[in-house]
CSV table of C-alpha atoms in Angstrom, one decimal:
chain,number,residue,atom,x,y,z
L,16,ARG,CA,-3.5,-4.4,3.3
L,17,CYS,CA,0.0,-4.8,1.6
L,18,ALA,CA,-1.3,-4.5,-1.7
L,19,THR,CA,-2.9,-1.1,-0.7
L,20,LEU,CA,0.7,0.1,0.7
L,21,LEU,CA,2.3,-0.8,-2.3
L,22,GLU,CA,-0.1,0.9,-4.5
L,23,SER,CA,0.6,4.1,-2.6
L,24,LEU,CA,4.3,3.6,-2.9
L,25,PHE,CA,3.9,3.2,-6.6
L,26,SER,CA,1.5,6.5,-6.9
L,27,ALA,CA,2.0,8.8,-9.7
L,28,SER,CA,3.4,11.6,-7.5
L,29,VAL,CA,5.6,9.6,-5.9
L,30,LEU,CA,7.1,8.1,-8.8
L,31,LYS,CA,7.0,11.4,-10.5
L,32,ASN,CA,8.8,13.2,-7.9
L,33,SER,CA,11.3,10.4,-7.6
L,34,TRP,CA,10.8,9.9,-3.7
L,35,MET,CA,12.0,6.6,-3.9
L,36,PRO,CA,15.7,5.4,-4.9
L,37,ILE,CA,16.0,3.5,-8.1
L,38,GLU,CA,17.3,0.3,-5.9
L,39,ALA,CA,14.1,0.5,-3.9
L,40,VAL,CA,11.6,0.9,-7.1
L,41,LEU,CA,13.7,-1.8,-9.5
L,42,GLY,CA,14.4,-3.6,-6.5
L,43,SER,CA,11.1,-4.6,-5.5
L,44,ILE,CA,9.6,-5.5,-8.9
L,45,ALA,CA,11.3,-9.4,-8.7
L,46,PRO,CA,9.6,-10.0,-5.2
L,47,ILE,CA,6.4,-8.6,-6.4
L,48,LEU,CA,6.4,-11.0,-9.3
L,49,ARG,CA,7.4,-13.9,-7.0
L,50,TYR,CA,4.7,-13.5,-4.6
L,51,ARG,CA,2.2,-13.1,-7.6
L,52,LYS,CA,3.5,-16.4,-9.0
L,53,VAL,CA,3.0,-17.8,-5.8
L,54,LEU,CA,-0.6,-16.6,-5.3
L,55,ALA,CA,-1.4,-17.8,-8.7
L,56,LYS,CA,-0.2,-21.3,-8.3
L,57,ASN,CA,-1.9,-21.3,-4.8
L,58,ILE,CA,-5.1,-20.2,-6.4
L,59,GLN,CA,-4.8,-23.1,-9.0
L,60,SER,CA,-4.6,-25.5,-6.3
L,61,SER,CA,-7.0,-24.2,-4.6
L,62,THR,CA,-9.4,-24.4,-7.2
L,63,SER,CA,-8.8,-27.9,-7.8
L,64,SER,CA,-9.1,-28.6,-4.0
L,65,GLY,CA,-12.4,-26.9,-3.5
L,66,GLN,CA,-11.6,-24.3,-1.1
L,67,SER,CA,-14.1,-21.8,0.0
L,68,LYS,CA,-15.3,-19.3,-2.6
L,69,LYS,CA,-14.9,-16.4,-0.2
L,70,ALA,CA,-11.4,-17.3,0.2
L,71,LEU,CA,-10.8,-17.9,-3.6
L,72,ASP,CA,-12.3,-14.6,-4.5
L,73,GLU,CA,-9.9,-12.7,-1.9
L,74,LYS,CA,-6.6,-14.0,-3.6
L,75,ASN,CA,-8.2,-13.4,-6.8
L,76,ALA,CA,-8.7,-9.9,-5.7
L,77,ILE,CA,-5.0,-9.6,-4.4
L,78,LEU,CA,-3.8,-11.4,-7.7
L,79,ASP,CA,-5.5,-8.7,-9.8
L,80,LYS,CA,-4.5,-5.7,-7.5
L,81,LEU,CA,-0.7,-7.1,-8.0
L,82,SER,CA,-1.2,-7.4,-11.9
L,83,MET,CA,-2.7,-4.0,-11.9
L,84,LEU,CA,0.1,-2.4,-9.9
L,85,LEU,CA,2.5,-4.0,-12.0
L,86,LYS,CA,0.7,-2.8,-15.4
L,87,ASP,CA,-0.6,0.4,-14.4
L,88,ARG,CA,1.7,2.1,-11.8
L,89,VAL,CA,5.0,0.1,-12.1
L,90,SER,CA,5.4,0.7,-15.8
L,91,LYS,CA,4.9,4.1,-15.9
L,92,TYR,CA,8.0,4.5,-14.0
L,93,ARG,CA,11.0,6.3,-15.8
L,94,CYS,CA,14.5,7.0,-14.2
L,95,ARG,CA,15.4,10.4,-13.8
L,96,SER,CA,19.0,9.6,-12.1
L,97,GLU,CA,22.0,10.2,-13.6
L,98,ASP,CA,24.2,8.1,-11.0
L,99,SER,CA,26.5,5.7,-12.7
L,100,ASP,CA,25.2,2.7,-10.9
L,101,VAL,CA,21.7,3.2,-12.5
L,102,SER,CA,22.8,0.9,-15.3
L,103,GLU,CA,24.1,-1.7,-12.8
L,104,VAL,CA,21.2,-1.5,-10.5
L,105,ALA,CA,18.5,-1.9,-13.9
L,106,MET,CA,20.7,-4.7,-15.4
L,107,LYS,CA,20.3,-6.5,-12.1
L,108,ALA,CA,16.6,-6.2,-12.0
L,109,SER,CA,16.1,-7.1,-15.5
L,110,SER,CA,18.2,-10.2,-14.9
L,111,GLU,CA,16.0,-11.1,-11.8
L,112,ILE,CA,12.9,-10.5,-14.0
L,113,CYS,CA,14.1,-12.6,-16.7
L,114,GLU,CA,14.5,-15.2,-14.4
L,115,GLU,CA,11.2,-15.1,-12.9
L,116,MET,CA,9.6,-14.8,-16.5
L,117,LYS,CA,11.3,-18.3,-17.4
L,118,ARG,CA,9.6,-19.7,-14.3
L,119,SER,CA,6.1,-18.2,-15.0
L,120,VAL,CA,2.9,-20.1,-14.4
L,121,ASN,CA,0.7,-18.7,-17.2
L,122,SER,CA,0.5,-16.0,-20.0
L,123,ALA,CA,-1.0,-13.8,-17.3
L,124,ASP,CA,2.2,-14.0,-15.2
L,125,CYS,CA,4.7,-13.7,-18.2
L,126,SER,CA,2.5,-10.5,-19.1
L,127,CYS,CA,3.6,-8.8,-16.0
L,128,CYS,CA,7.1,-10.0,-16.1
L,129,SER,CA,7.4,-8.9,-19.6
L,130,ILE,CA,6.0,-5.0,-18.6
L,131,ALA,CA,8.3,-5.2,-15.6
L,132,LEU,CA,11.4,-6.0,-18.0
L,133,ILE,CA,10.6,-3.2,-20.2
L,134,THR,CA,10.5,-0.8,-17.3
L,135,SER,CA,13.7,-1.8,-15.9
L,136,VAL,CA,15.5,-1.7,-19.1
L,137,ARG,CA,14.1,1.8,-19.9
L,138,CYS,CA,16.4,2.9,-16.9
L,139,ILE,CA,19.2,1.5,-18.6
L,140,PRO,CA,21.0,4.6,-20.4
L,141,ASN,CA,21.2,4.0,-24.3
L,142,SER,CA,19.2,0.7,-23.8
L,143,GLU,CA,18.7,0.3,-27.5
L,144,GLU,CA,22.5,0.1,-28.1
L,145,ASN,CA,23.4,-1.9,-25.1
L,146,GLU,CA,24.6,-5.3,-25.9
L,147,GLU,CA,23.6,-6.9,-22.4
L,148,VAL,CA,19.9,-5.6,-23.2
L,149,LYS,CA,20.4,-7.3,-26.5
L,150,ASP,CA,21.6,-10.6,-25.0
L,151,ILE,CA,18.5,-10.9,-22.8
L,152,TYR,CA,16.1,-10.4,-25.7
L,153,ILE,CA,18.4,-12.8,-27.7
L,154,ARG,CA,18.2,-15.3,-24.9
L,155,LEU,CA,14.2,-15.1,-24.5
L,156,ILE,CA,13.9,-15.4,-28.4
L,157,ASN,CA,15.8,-18.4,-28.5
L,158,ASP,CA,14.0,-20.0,-25.4
L,159,TRP,CA,10.7,-19.0,-26.8
L,160,ALA,CA,11.9,-20.4,-30.3
L,161,THR,CA,13.7,-23.6,-29.4
L,162,ARG,CA,12.0,-25.2,-26.3
L,163,LYS,CA,8.9,-26.8,-26.5
L,164,ALA,CA,8.4,-26.4,-22.8
L,165,SER,CA,9.3,-22.8,-22.9
L,166,LYS,CA,7.4,-20.4,-20.3
L,167,ILE,CA,7.9,-17.4,-22.6
L,168,HIS,CA,4.8,-16.2,-24.2
L,169,SER,CA,4.5,-14.4,-27.3
L,170,CYS,CA,3.3,-11.4,-25.2
L,171,VAL,CA,7.0,-10.6,-24.3
L,172,PHE,CA,7.8,-9.6,-28.0
L,173,GLU,CA,4.4,-7.8,-28.5
L,174,ASP,CA,5.0,-5.7,-25.6
L,175,LEU,CA,8.6,-5.0,-26.7
L,176,ILE,CA,7.6,-4.2,-30.3
L,177,LYS,CA,4.7,-2.0,-28.6
L,178,ARG,CA,6.4,-0.2,-25.8
L,179,MET,CA,10.1,0.1,-27.0
L,180,PRO,CA,10.0,-0.3,-30.9
L,181,SER,CA,13.6,1.2,-31.2
L,182,LEU,CA,14.8,-1.9,-29.4
L,183,ALA,CA,12.6,-4.5,-31.4
């Protein structure tokens, strides 16, 4: 039921008409990613423990709904507000999403984080020239390139090139 409520909150008409403040939209992304990660871990442990197929199917359905919500709905959000704190709110959300990405459990989780990061970065005015945004991606590249146990997957950079080539 909660996933359906989230789908309603992130519907095209709500996002298009800016009915939700930027703090609510961007502030809800990291908790959604955290719950998605917890659910993915729970599914992995349930698979190995032999939990009932029905319970596992329900968890997988919720996981798929959350992934769809992030990739198909949240990714379409565009900030329209010209408030002075938009950049601050978007940078805070970007930092939280980055931290979630560094602890992703698999490439699907990392992909959801990547889409969410691009969504929040798009809200930053002149993000292509913003040094803080560049620093976020530089840190991600360094983590991916230098750490063998990095949780960052190449999909992060593929998404950046595909969705924000001017920043890439």
